[in-house]
PDB file of C-alpha atoms in Angstrom:
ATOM      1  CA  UNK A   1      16.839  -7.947  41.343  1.00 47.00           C
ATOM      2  CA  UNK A   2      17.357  -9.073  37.745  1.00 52.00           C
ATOM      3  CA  UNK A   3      17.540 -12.858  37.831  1.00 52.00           C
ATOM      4  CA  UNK A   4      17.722 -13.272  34.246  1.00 56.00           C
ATOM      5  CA  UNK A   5      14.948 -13.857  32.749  1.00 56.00           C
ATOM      6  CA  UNK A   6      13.689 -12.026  30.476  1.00 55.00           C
ATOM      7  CA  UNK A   7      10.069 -11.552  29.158  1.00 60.00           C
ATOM      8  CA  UNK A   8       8.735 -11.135  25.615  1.00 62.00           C
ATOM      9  CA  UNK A   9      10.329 -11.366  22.054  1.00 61.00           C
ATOM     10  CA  UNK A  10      13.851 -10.893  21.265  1.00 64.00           C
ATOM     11  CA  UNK A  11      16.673 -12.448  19.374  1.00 69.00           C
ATOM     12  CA  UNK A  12      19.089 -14.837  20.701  1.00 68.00           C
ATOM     13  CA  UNK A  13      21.670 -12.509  20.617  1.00 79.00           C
ATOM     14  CA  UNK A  14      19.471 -11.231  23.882  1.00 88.00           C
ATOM     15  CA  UNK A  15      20.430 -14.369  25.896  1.00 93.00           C
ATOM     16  CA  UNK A  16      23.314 -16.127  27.050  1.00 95.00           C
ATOM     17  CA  UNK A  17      21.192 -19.736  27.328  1.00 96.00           C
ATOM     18  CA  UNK A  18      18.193 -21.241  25.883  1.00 95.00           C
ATOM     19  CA  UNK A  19      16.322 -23.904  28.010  1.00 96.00           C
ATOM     20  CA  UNK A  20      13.648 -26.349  26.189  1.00 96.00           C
ATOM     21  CA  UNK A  21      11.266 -27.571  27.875  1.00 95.00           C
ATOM     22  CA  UNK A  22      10.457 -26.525  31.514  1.00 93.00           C
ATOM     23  CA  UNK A  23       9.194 -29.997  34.124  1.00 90.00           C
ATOM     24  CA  UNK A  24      11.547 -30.925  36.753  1.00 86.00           C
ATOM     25  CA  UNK A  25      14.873 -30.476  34.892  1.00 90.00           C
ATOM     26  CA  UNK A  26      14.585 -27.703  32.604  1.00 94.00           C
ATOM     27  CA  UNK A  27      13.126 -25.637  35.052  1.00 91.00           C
ATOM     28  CA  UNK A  28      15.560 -26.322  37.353  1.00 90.00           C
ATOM     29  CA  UNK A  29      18.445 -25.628  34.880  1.00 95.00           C
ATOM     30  CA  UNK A  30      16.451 -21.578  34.175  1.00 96.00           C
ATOM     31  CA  UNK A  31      16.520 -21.352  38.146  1.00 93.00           C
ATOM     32  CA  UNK A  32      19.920 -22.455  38.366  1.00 93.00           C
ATOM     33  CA  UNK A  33      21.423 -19.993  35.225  1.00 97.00           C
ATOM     34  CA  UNK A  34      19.440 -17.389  36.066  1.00 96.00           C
ATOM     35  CA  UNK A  35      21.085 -16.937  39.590  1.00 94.00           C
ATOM     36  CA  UNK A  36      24.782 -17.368  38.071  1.00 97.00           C
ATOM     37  CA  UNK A  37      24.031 -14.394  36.310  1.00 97.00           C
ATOM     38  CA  UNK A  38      22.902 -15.937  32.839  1.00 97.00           C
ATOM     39  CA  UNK A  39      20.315 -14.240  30.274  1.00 96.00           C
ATOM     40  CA  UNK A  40      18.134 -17.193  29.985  1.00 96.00           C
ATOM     41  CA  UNK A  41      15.208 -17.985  27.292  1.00 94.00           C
ATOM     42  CA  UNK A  42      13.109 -20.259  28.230  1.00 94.00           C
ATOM     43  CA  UNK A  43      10.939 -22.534  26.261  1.00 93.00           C
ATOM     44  CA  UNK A  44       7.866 -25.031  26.433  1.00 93.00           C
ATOM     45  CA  UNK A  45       5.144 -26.162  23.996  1.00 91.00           C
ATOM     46  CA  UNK A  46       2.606 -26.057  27.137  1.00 91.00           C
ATOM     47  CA  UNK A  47       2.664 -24.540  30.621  1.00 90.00           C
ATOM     48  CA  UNK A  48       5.450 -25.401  33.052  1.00 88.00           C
ATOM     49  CA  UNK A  49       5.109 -28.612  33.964  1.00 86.00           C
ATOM     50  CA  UNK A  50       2.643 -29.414  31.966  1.00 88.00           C
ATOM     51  CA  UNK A  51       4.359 -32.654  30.519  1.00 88.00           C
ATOM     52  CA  UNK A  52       6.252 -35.704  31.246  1.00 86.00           C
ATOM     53  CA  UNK A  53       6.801 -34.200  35.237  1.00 83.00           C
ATOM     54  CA  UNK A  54       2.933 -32.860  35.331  1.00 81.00           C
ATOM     55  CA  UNK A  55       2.120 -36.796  34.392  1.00 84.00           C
ATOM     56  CA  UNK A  56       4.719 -38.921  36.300  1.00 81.00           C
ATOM     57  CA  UNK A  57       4.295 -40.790  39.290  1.00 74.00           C
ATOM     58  CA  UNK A  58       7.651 -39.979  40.238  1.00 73.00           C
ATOM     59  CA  UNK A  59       8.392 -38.842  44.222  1.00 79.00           C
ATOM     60  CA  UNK A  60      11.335 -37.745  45.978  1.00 84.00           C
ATOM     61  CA  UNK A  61      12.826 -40.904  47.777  1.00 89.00           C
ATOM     62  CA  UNK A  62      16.410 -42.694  47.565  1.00 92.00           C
ATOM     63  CA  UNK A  63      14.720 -46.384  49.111  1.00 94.00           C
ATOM     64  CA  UNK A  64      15.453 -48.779  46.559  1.00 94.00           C
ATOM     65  CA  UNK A  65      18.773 -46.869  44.909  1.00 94.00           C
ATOM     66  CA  UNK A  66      21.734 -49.012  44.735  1.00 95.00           C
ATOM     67  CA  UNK A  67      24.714 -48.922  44.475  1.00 96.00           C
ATOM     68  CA  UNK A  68      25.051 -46.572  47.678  1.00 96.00           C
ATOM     69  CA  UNK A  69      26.730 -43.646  44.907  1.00 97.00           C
ATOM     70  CA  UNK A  70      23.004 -43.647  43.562  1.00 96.00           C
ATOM     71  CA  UNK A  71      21.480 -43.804  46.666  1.00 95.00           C
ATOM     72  CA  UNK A  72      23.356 -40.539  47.865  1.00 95.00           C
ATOM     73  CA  UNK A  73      23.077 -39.064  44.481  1.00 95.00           C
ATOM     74  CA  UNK A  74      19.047 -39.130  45.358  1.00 91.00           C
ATOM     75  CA  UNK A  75      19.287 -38.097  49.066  1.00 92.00           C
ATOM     76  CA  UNK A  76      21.055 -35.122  47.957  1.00 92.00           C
ATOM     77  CA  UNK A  77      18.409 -34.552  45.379  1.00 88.00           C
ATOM     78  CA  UNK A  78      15.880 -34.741  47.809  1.00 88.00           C
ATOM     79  CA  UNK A  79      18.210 -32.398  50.590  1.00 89.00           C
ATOM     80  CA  UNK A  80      18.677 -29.556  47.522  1.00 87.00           C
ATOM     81  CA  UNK A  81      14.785 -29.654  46.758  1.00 83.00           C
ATOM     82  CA  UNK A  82      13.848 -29.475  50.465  1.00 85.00           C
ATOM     83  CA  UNK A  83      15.893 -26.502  50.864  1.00 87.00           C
ATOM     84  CA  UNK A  84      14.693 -25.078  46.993  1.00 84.00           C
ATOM     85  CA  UNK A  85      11.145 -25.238  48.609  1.00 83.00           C
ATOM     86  CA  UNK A  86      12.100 -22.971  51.312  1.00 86.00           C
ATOM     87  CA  UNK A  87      14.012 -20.741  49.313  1.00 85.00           C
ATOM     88  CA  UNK A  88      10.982 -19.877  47.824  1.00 82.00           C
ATOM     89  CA  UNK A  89       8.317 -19.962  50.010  1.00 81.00           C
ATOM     90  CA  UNK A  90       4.553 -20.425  49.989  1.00 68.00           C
ATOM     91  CA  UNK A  91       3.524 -23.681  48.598  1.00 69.00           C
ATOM     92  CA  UNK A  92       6.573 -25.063  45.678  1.00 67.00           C
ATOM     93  CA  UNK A  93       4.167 -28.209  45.483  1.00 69.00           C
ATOM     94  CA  UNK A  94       7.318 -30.309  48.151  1.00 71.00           C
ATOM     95  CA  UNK A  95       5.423 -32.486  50.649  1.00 75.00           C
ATOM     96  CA  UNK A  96       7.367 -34.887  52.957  1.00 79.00           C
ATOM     97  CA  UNK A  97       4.471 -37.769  53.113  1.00 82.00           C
ATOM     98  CA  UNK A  98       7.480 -40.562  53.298  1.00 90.00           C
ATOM     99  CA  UNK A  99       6.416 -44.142  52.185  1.00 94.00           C
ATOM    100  CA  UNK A 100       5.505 -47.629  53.898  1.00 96.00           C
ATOM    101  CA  UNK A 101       6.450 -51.130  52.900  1.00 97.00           C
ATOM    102  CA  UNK A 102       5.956 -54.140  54.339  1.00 97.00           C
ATOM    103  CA  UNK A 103       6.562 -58.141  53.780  1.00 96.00           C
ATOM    104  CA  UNK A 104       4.630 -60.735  52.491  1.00 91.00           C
ATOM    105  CA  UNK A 105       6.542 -63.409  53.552  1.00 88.00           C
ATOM    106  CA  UNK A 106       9.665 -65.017  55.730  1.00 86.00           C
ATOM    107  CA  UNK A 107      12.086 -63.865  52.642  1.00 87.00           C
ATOM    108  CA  UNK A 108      10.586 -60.795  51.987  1.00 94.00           C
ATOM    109  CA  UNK A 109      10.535 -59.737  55.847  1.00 94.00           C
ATOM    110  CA  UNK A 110      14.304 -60.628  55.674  1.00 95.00           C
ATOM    111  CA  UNK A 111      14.843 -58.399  52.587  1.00 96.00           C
ATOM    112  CA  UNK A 112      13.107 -55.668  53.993  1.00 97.00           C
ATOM    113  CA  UNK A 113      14.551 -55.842  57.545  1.00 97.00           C
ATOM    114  CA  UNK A 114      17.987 -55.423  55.588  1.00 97.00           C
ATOM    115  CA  UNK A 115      17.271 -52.515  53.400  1.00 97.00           C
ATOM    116  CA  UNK A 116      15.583 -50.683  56.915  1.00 98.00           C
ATOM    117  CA  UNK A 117      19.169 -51.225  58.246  1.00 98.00           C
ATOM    118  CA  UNK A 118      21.026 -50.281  55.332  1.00 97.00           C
ATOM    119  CA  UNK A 119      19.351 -46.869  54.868  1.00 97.00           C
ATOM    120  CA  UNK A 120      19.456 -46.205  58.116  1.00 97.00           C
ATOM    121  CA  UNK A 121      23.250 -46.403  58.671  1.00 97.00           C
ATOM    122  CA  UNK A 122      23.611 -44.026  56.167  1.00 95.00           C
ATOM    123  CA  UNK A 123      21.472 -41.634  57.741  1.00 94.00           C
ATOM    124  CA  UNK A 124      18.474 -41.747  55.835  1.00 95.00           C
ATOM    125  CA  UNK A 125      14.770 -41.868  57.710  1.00 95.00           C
ATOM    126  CA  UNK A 126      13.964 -45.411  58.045  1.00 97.00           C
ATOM    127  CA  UNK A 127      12.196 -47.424  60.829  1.00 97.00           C
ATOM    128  CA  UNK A 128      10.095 -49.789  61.653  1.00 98.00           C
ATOM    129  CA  UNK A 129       6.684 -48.882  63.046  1.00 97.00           C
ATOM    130  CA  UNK A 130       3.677 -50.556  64.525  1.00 96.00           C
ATOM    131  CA  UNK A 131       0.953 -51.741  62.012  1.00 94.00           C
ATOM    132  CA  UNK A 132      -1.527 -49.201  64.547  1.00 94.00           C
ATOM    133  CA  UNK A 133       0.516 -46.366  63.300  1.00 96.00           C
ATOM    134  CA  UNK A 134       0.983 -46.840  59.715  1.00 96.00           C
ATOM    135  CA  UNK A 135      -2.830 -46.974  59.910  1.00 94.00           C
ATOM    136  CA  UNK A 136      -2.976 -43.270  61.369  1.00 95.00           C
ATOM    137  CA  UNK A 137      -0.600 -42.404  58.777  1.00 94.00           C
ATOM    138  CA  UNK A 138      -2.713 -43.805  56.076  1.00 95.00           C
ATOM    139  CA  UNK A 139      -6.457 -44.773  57.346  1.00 95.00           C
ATOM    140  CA  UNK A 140      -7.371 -46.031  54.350  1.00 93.00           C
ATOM    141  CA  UNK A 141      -4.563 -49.026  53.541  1.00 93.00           C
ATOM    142  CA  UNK A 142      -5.916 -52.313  54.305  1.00 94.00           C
ATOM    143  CA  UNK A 143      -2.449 -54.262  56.253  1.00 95.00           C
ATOM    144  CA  UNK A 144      -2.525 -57.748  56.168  1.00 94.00           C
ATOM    145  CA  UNK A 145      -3.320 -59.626  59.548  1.00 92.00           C
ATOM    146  CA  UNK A 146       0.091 -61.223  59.383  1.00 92.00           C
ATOM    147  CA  UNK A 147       2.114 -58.202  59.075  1.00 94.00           C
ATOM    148  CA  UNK A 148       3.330 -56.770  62.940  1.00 92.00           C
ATOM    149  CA  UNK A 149       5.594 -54.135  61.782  1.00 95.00           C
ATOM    150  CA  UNK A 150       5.956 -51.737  58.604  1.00 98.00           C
ATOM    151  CA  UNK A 151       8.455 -50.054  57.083  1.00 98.00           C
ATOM    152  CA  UNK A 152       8.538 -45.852  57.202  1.00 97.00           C
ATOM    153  CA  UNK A 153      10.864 -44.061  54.317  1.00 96.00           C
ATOM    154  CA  UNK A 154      11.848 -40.704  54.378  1.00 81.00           C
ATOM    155  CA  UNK A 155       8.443 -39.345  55.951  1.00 65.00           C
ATOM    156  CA  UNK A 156       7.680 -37.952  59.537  1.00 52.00           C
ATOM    157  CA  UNK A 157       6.291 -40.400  61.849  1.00 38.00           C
TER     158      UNK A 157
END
């Protein structure tokens, strides 16, 4: 099937879009024209990416996004490139490690005790877990003494 794209030199009377730069977005927006049956050029200085998305820290999470419009916004974000990932099979660079959080002090515990609730009455994957098994999740992280309980985002515990 024809999705599109098309390879080599032409003019741009040969395309119906022309997408610059290809990281997170502008990739996206080839895939996404490509299947509604647009003839897309697309465009980068480097390899796909290569830039600002090759060199972010940036993960797939919707934790700390307020108000709740945002914080959907990102879960669906995170839903569309879950199912993206499938779509295309093999390894699309998606892994579901989650994140882990936990207090410092009386405040903080109180803070972070809230925002467990919060996401999870909306549905998102938040809980608390023992500090035993945030150490199987990550052997390496050195938890405070103090700290009973930590936080698990979005992962599979």
């Amino acid at each position: 099937m024809d999705h599109g794209i098309v390879p080599g030199r032409s003019s741009m009377r040969d395309y119906d879009v022309a997408i610059v730069g290809l990281g997170v977005v502008g990739a996206s927006a080839v895939y996404a024209a490509a299947w509604a049956g647009a003839r897309v050029l697309a465009l980068d200085a480097g390899a796909p990416g290569s830039g600002t998305s090759g060199a972010s820290f940036a993960w797939l999470n919707s934790v700390r996004k307020e108000p709740e419009v945002y914080h959907r916004l990102n879960a669906a974000g995170m839903t569309a490139h879950r199912e993206l990932s499938k779509e295309l099979g093999g390894d699309a660079g998606h892994h579901e490690g989650g994140s882990l959080e936990w207090a410092e002090s009386g405040a903080d515990e109180r803070e972070l005790r809230e925002r467990v609730h919060r996401l999870a009455s909306r549905g998102y994957p938040a809980e608390f877990i023992t500090r035993d098994r945030a150490r199987e999740l990550e052997p390496g992280l050195a938890i405070p003494d103090h700290v009973s309980e930590v936080a698990f985002y979005g992962g599979r515990s």
